Amino acid sequence: MDNYTPTTKSISLEKYGITNVQEIVYNPSYEQLYNEELSPELSGYERGQVSELGAVNVMTGEFTGRSPKDKYIVKDAVTENTIWWNSDKAANDNKPISPATWDALKATTVKQLSGKRLFVVDAFCGANENTRLKVRFIMEVAWQAHFVKNMFIRPTEEELDQFGEPDFVVMNGSKTSFKDYAAHGLNSEVYIAFNLTEKMQLIGGTWYGGEMKKGMFAMMNYYLPLQGMASMHCSANKGADGDVAVFFGLSGTGKTTLSTDPKRELIGDDEHGWDDEGVFNFEGGCYAKTIDLSKENEPDIFGAIKRDALLENVTLDAQGVIDFKDGSVTQNTRVSYPIYHINNIVKPVSKAGHATKVIFLTADAFGVMPPVSKLTPEQTKYYFLSGFTAKLAGTERGVTQPEPTFSACFGKAFLTLHPTKYGEELVKKMEAHNATAYMVNTGWNGSGKRISIKDTRAIIDAILDGSIENAPTKMIPIFNFEVPTALHDVNAAILDPRDTYADAQEWETKAHDLASRFIKNFVQYTDNEEGTRLVMAGPQL
Ligand SMILES: Nc1ncnc2c1ncn2[C@@H]1O[C@H](COP(=O)(O)OP(=O)(O)O)[C@@H](O)[C@H]1O
Ligand SMILES: C=C(OP(=O)(O)O)C(=O)O
Ligand SMILES: [Mn+2]
């Protein structure tokens, strides 16, 4: 299904302004990409190296994570009143640019891509025919074509024949940059720009593939909620009884790790929609972190690293032996792989029924949040809009330490509409399908160490098998969280975070500080009745 016979389909790029193309490599097979990436004619960041596991490793260049400060959206008649624009009251990454600036960025990109040998990959974003985007990626770099082939949904040969005109075009001119940025009031020479009228994304100055992945996610986050569907930064899996769970969380909180569970069928590890039929994946692959990865601790992810997977910024010796512990290039070392590299997945389409368990993953760097809390419906709304977590080192440029942050809907960097829109759609679906929510802290506690994956996995098991509902509980002050005091296979000494401090007073002090941050952050949502009422569901001082 994924190794197309090299196609002779002729694509014209002239309509995008790209001229004098030397050759178009259209929807290359994995075999072709492997040879392209390792071609002795390549040098620098373009050239990959084969690892001992058969997967090629590439260095992504100066950028080893996303660059949200360089993200822009054209403000015009289509977007003016729909996009959640950056403002003083609610700072975010949706910075407006004028159509004139767009034209300049497009000219820069087109100039870079003209006269070159290019890769064109047509793929889908979204598992359902009625809501998927047909996306065309245009780029110079072979491993970027490999990345999008891994991450997006690969059309069958028949679907490719009938692909027609794409719904969205991504032009990646990573080798160029925008010198004239200051005159246009932009942040730097780097640009990740979107135009919803032209239905196009432009990239320049960064080679990082995640801009294409999360770029199309931001577009799904625009189109789906406007049609009454939830669009979610979450992983998802399905139990033996058909029960579906979704795991929301910002980068590094455990979406990929915890949804990859041999007991359950994986639906997807990062981006999903929820419509009247159920939960569906936007993607065709996974993008796992590899820092400190081991076969013993993460056998399924480790096993997915084989031929056709693509490693990024991992340290290899001359023989291709991998050192997963080495974070000298970045903490954000990664591997992308097509979803079928995981054994237990939902097939043939990555979709399932309605979710009944909704888990909010937070990596609390303060050590205040309990490892698991049962949320009331009102708390669910409050904590979803708050999106409290820590940004972990590496996924965003300039983030080198866990940084506490309020990332609305656990994915603020990817929201194109106001956060309350995502909250409304999620709550509608949760109410219709009797779903319950839990907050799981995969971060730190009073011991100064991160909560172990073993404990977190056992907590997730207790949520998913329902045993958490029968566990004895107590209330945690300030936050008014109901937490279990005993769960099968979980170290009971960690369930009340206060017990992990030598002096519980220390927790109290930190909890006060964190509570006031919550309250301050939530002010932006209190300009209406619903928001004002929700304050009562948040922490109380
Ligand atoms: N208790 C825990 N739960 C989940 N992941 C943990 C935990 N402790 C450490 N980790 C590490 O944190 C990282 C979580 O990353 P990942 O699953 O890729 O998150 P996401 O998909 O949300 O970006 C992994 O490197 C994992 O090994
Ligand atoms: C790829 C990313 O996310 P995640 O770590 O959630 O997979 C990202 O934030 O760029
Ligand atoms: Mn992930």
mmCIF file of C-alpha atoms in Angstrom, residues 9-206:
data_model
loop_
_atom_site.group_PDB
_atom_site.id
_atom_site.type_symbol
_atom_site.label_atom_id
_atom_site.label_comp_id
_atom_site.label_asym_id
_atom_site.label_seq_id
_atom_site.Cartn_x
_atom_site.Cartn_y
_atom_site.Cartn_z
ATOM 1 C CA LYS A 9 1.775 11.285 -12.998
ATOM 2 C CA SER A 10 2.658 14.743 -14.166
ATOM 3 C CA ILE A 11 2.038 17.596 -11.825
ATOM 4 C CA SER A 12 2.398 21.199 -12.804
ATOM 5 C CA LEU A 13 3.641 23.591 -10.173
ATOM 6 C CA GLU A 14 3.293 26.650 -12.380
ATOM 7 C CA LYS A 15 -0.056 27.486 -10.786
ATOM 8 C CA TYR A 16 1.802 28.037 -7.526
ATOM 9 C CA GLY A 17 4.326 30.260 -9.286
ATOM 10 C CA ILE A 18 7.096 27.654 -9.288
ATOM 11 C CA THR A 19 8.819 27.637 -12.667
ATOM 12 C CA ASN A 20 11.561 25.789 -14.543
ATOM 13 C CA VAL A 21 11.386 22.746 -12.342
ATOM 14 C CA GLN A 22 14.145 20.279 -13.253
ATOM 15 C CA GLU A 23 12.284 17.183 -12.134
ATOM 16 C CA ILE A 24 9.389 16.330 -9.845
ATOM 17 C CA VAL A 25 9.742 13.260 -7.669
ATOM 18 C CA TYR A 26 6.075 12.569 -7.029
ATOM 19 C CA ASN A 27 4.949 10.555 -3.994
ATOM 20 C CA PRO A 28 8.192 8.589 -3.783
ATOM 21 C CA SER A 29 8.191 5.072 -2.376
ATOM 22 C CA TYR A 30 10.058 4.345 0.846
ATOM 23 C CA GLU A 31 12.685 2.568 -1.230
ATOM 24 C CA GLN A 32 13.222 5.674 -3.351
ATOM 25 C CA LEU A 33 13.389 7.930 -0.313
ATOM 26 C CA TYR A 34 15.958 5.676 1.334
ATOM 27 C CA ASN A 35 18.215 5.938 -1.691
ATOM 28 C CA GLU A 36 17.627 9.680 -2.008
ATOM 29 C CA GLU A 37 18.466 10.384 1.639
ATOM 30 C CA LEU A 38 21.661 8.393 1.515
ATOM 31 C CA SER A 39 22.793 9.633 -1.883
ATOM 32 C CA PRO A 40 26.545 10.328 -1.845
ATOM 33 C CA GLU A 41 25.810 13.456 -3.841
ATOM 34 C CA LEU A 42 24.160 15.033 -0.812
ATOM 35 C CA SER A 43 25.977 16.896 1.905
ATOM 36 C CA GLY A 44 25.242 18.783 5.111
ATOM 37 C CA TYR A 45 21.802 18.525 6.664
ATOM 38 C CA GLU A 46 20.402 16.940 3.540
ATOM 39 C CA ARG A 47 22.248 13.707 3.960
ATOM 40 C CA GLY A 48 21.157 10.955 6.305
ATOM 41 C CA GLN A 49 23.018 8.076 7.924
ATOM 42 C CA VAL A 50 21.745 4.526 8.341
ATOM 43 C CA SER A 51 21.498 3.380 11.944
ATOM 44 C CA GLU A 52 21.976 -0.107 13.321
ATOM 45 C CA LEU A 53 18.184 -0.462 13.509
ATOM 46 C CA GLY A 54 17.756 0.129 9.774
ATOM 47 C CA ALA A 55 16.144 3.548 10.178
ATOM 48 C CA VAL A 56 17.932 6.521 8.638
ATOM 49 C CA ASN A 57 18.947 9.360 10.981
ATOM 50 C CA VAL A 58 19.054 12.977 9.844
ATOM 51 C CA MET A 59 20.232 16.168 11.477
ATOM 52 C CA THR A 60 17.530 18.788 11.080
ATOM 53 C CA GLY A 61 19.895 21.749 11.204
ATOM 54 C CA GLU A 62 19.764 24.871 13.315
ATOM 55 C CA PHE A 63 16.139 24.133 14.185
ATOM 56 C CA THR A 64 15.512 20.986 16.169
ATOM 57 C CA GLY A 65 12.060 22.061 17.330
ATOM 58 C CA ARG A 66 9.225 24.325 16.288
ATOM 59 C CA SER A 67 9.609 28.076 16.133
ATOM 60 C CA PRO A 68 6.247 29.487 17.290
ATOM 61 C CA LYS A 69 7.485 33.079 17.416
ATOM 62 C CA ASP A 70 7.901 32.946 13.638
ATOM 63 C CA LYS A 71 4.328 31.827 12.933
ATOM 64 C CA TYR A 72 1.907 34.109 11.094
ATOM 65 C CA ILE A 73 -1.558 34.082 9.566
ATOM 66 C CA VAL A 74 -2.761 36.427 6.838
ATOM 67 C CA LYS A 75 -5.442 38.736 8.179
ATOM 68 C CA ASP A 76 -8.080 39.214 5.504
ATOM 69 C CA ALA A 77 -11.824 38.962 4.975
ATOM 70 C CA VAL A 78 -11.807 35.200 5.677
ATOM 71 C CA THR A 79 -9.812 35.270 8.888
ATOM 72 C CA GLU A 80 -10.436 38.685 10.360
ATOM 73 C CA ASN A 81 -13.375 37.640 12.519
ATOM 74 C CA THR A 82 -12.640 33.949 12.969
ATOM 75 C CA ILE A 83 -9.026 33.563 14.082
ATOM 76 C CA TRP A 84 -8.109 33.900 17.751
ATOM 77 C CA TRP A 85 -5.642 36.710 17.133
ATOM 78 C CA ASN A 86 -2.737 37.497 19.375
ATOM 79 C CA SER A 87 -3.634 40.336 21.752
ATOM 80 C CA ASP A 88 -2.306 41.946 24.907
ATOM 81 C CA LYS A 89 -5.092 40.335 26.884
ATOM 82 C CA ALA A 90 -4.436 36.862 25.524
ATOM 83 C CA ALA A 91 -1.008 36.574 23.964
ATOM 84 C CA ASN A 92 -0.747 33.697 21.495
ATOM 85 C CA ASP A 93 1.076 32.648 18.334
ATOM 86 C CA ASN A 94 -1.544 33.767 15.811
ATOM 87 C CA LYS A 95 0.222 36.898 14.660
ATOM 88 C CA PRO A 96 -1.393 38.707 11.752
ATOM 89 C CA ILE A 97 0.406 39.599 8.531
ATOM 90 C CA SER A 98 -0.930 41.619 5.634
ATOM 91 C CA PRO A 99 -1.574 40.199 2.169
ATOM 92 C CA ALA A 100 1.389 42.312 1.006
ATOM 93 C CA THR A 101 3.747 40.596 3.463
ATOM 94 C CA TRP A 102 2.320 37.242 2.361
ATOM 95 C CA ASP A 103 3.128 38.117 -1.240
ATOM 96 C CA ALA A 104 6.712 38.880 -0.272
ATOM 97 C CA LEU A 105 7.050 35.592 1.634
ATOM 98 C CA LYS A 106 5.521 33.703 -1.246
ATOM 99 C CA ALA A 107 7.858 35.317 -3.761
ATOM 100 C CA THR A 108 10.797 34.305 -1.566
ATOM 101 C CA THR A 109 9.584 30.703 -1.315
ATOM 102 C CA VAL A 110 8.742 30.391 -4.989
ATOM 103 C CA LYS A 111 12.105 31.786 -5.979
ATOM 104 C CA GLN A 112 13.817 29.183 -3.837
ATOM 105 C CA LEU A 113 11.804 26.297 -5.265
ATOM 106 C CA SER A 114 11.966 27.385 -8.919
ATOM 107 C CA GLY A 115 14.562 25.744 -11.142
ATOM 108 C CA LYS A 116 15.073 22.877 -8.701
ATOM 109 C CA ARG A 117 14.524 19.153 -8.527
ATOM 110 C CA LEU A 118 11.552 18.892 -6.166
ATOM 111 C CA PHE A 119 9.685 16.353 -4.099
ATOM 112 C CA VAL A 120 5.908 16.536 -4.174
ATOM 113 C CA VAL A 121 3.922 14.459 -1.706
ATOM 114 C CA ASP A 122 0.124 14.305 -1.866
ATOM 115 C CA ALA A 123 -1.388 12.970 1.337
ATOM 116 C CA PHE A 124 -4.424 13.259 3.587
ATOM 117 C CA CYS A 125 -4.832 14.985 6.907
ATOM 118 C CA GLY A 126 -7.826 13.373 8.632
ATOM 119 C CA ALA A 127 -9.067 9.786 8.457
ATOM 120 C CA ASN A 128 -12.614 10.628 7.366
ATOM 121 C CA GLU A 129 -13.393 11.421 3.786
ATOM 122 C CA ASN A 130 -15.924 14.141 4.678
ATOM 123 C CA THR A 131 -13.501 16.175 6.798
ATOM 124 C CA ARG A 132 -10.034 15.280 5.574
ATOM 125 C CA LEU A 133 -7.791 17.772 3.852
ATOM 126 C CA LYS A 134 -6.038 16.696 0.687
ATOM 127 C CA VAL A 135 -2.654 18.274 1.213
ATOM 128 C CA ARG A 136 0.134 18.776 -1.315
ATOM 129 C CA PHE A 137 3.631 19.207 0.134
ATOM 130 C CA ILE A 138 6.312 20.696 -2.103
ATOM 131 C CA MET A 139 9.931 20.638 -0.945
ATOM 132 C CA GLU A 140 13.558 20.247 -1.976
ATOM 133 C CA VAL A 141 14.784 17.997 0.788
ATOM 134 C CA ALA A 142 14.264 14.235 0.513
ATOM 135 C CA TRP A 143 13.995 13.555 4.239
ATOM 136 C CA GLN A 144 11.280 16.181 4.565
ATOM 137 C CA ALA A 145 9.303 14.225 1.975
ATOM 138 C CA HIS A 146 9.972 11.105 4.050
ATOM 139 C CA PHE A 147 8.768 12.890 7.203
ATOM 140 C CA VAL A 148 5.438 13.910 5.688
ATOM 141 C CA LYS A 149 4.987 10.470 4.130
ATOM 142 C CA ASN A 150 5.404 8.959 7.602
ATOM 143 C CA MET A 151 3.217 11.454 9.416
ATOM 144 C CA PHE A 152 0.279 12.067 7.084
ATOM 145 C CA ILE A 153 -2.204 9.520 5.759
ATOM 146 C CA ARG A 154 -0.781 7.783 2.727
ATOM 147 C CA PRO A 155 -3.347 7.527 -0.078
ATOM 148 C CA THR A 156 -3.735 4.177 -1.772
ATOM 149 C CA GLU A 157 -2.724 4.068 -5.396
ATOM 150 C CA GLU A 158 -6.373 4.397 -6.342
ATOM 151 C CA GLU A 159 -6.915 7.371 -4.030
ATOM 152 C CA LEU A 160 -3.839 8.966 -5.491
ATOM 153 C CA ASP A 161 -5.197 8.535 -9.001
ATOM 154 C CA GLN A 162 -8.340 10.347 -7.925
ATOM 155 C CA PHE A 163 -6.589 12.916 -5.757
ATOM 156 C CA GLY A 164 -7.380 15.843 -8.049
ATOM 157 C CA GLU A 165 -6.713 19.361 -6.802
ATOM 158 C CA PRO A 166 -5.441 19.572 -3.227
ATOM 159 C CA ASP A 167 -7.425 21.389 -0.522
ATOM 160 C CA PHE A 168 -4.237 22.823 0.926
ATOM 161 C CA VAL A 169 -0.717 23.369 -0.390
ATOM 162 C CA VAL A 170 2.439 23.506 1.717
ATOM 163 C CA MET A 171 5.450 25.089 0.035
ATOM 164 C CA ASN A 172 8.567 24.415 2.045
ATOM 165 C CA GLY A 173 11.501 26.621 1.070
ATOM 166 C CA SER A 174 13.542 25.682 4.099
ATOM 167 C CA LYS A 175 16.853 26.584 2.440
ATOM 168 C CA THR A 176 15.860 30.203 1.977
ATOM 169 C CA SER A 177 14.913 32.842 4.521
ATOM 170 C CA PHE A 178 13.266 36.260 4.519
ATOM 171 C CA LYS A 179 15.963 38.916 4.686
ATOM 172 C CA ASP A 180 13.490 41.774 4.603
ATOM 173 C CA TYR A 181 11.720 40.709 7.791
ATOM 174 C CA ALA A 182 12.334 43.860 9.821
ATOM 175 C CA ALA A 183 10.712 46.118 7.244
ATOM 176 C CA HIS A 184 7.621 43.903 7.435
ATOM 177 C CA GLY A 185 7.601 43.895 11.231
ATOM 178 C CA LEU A 186 8.335 40.164 11.513
ATOM 179 C CA ASN A 187 10.266 38.429 14.274
ATOM 180 C CA SER A 188 13.166 36.995 12.264
ATOM 181 C CA GLU A 189 14.257 35.630 8.900
ATOM 182 C CA VAL A 190 12.320 32.471 9.677
ATOM 183 C CA TYR A 191 8.694 32.189 8.625
ATOM 184 C CA ILE A 192 5.846 29.737 9.011
ATOM 185 C CA ALA A 193 2.937 31.506 7.364
ATOM 186 C CA PHE A 194 -0.643 30.531 6.597
ATOM 187 C CA ASN A 195 -3.136 31.951 4.138
ATOM 188 C CA LEU A 196 -6.659 30.589 4.548
ATOM 189 C CA THR A 197 -7.950 32.319 1.441
ATOM 190 C CA GLU A 198 -5.270 30.785 -0.776
ATOM 191 C CA LYS A 199 -5.251 27.667 1.431
ATOM 192 C CA MET A 200 -1.515 27.571 1.581
ATOM 193 C CA GLN A 201 1.310 27.321 4.111
ATOM 194 C CA LEU A 202 4.767 28.764 3.431
ATOM 195 C CA ILE A 203 7.914 27.785 5.293
ATOM 196 C CA GLY A 204 11.354 29.333 5.139
ATOM 197 C CA GLY A 205 14.461 29.454 7.290
ATOM 198 C CA THR A 206 13.775 26.271 9.239
#
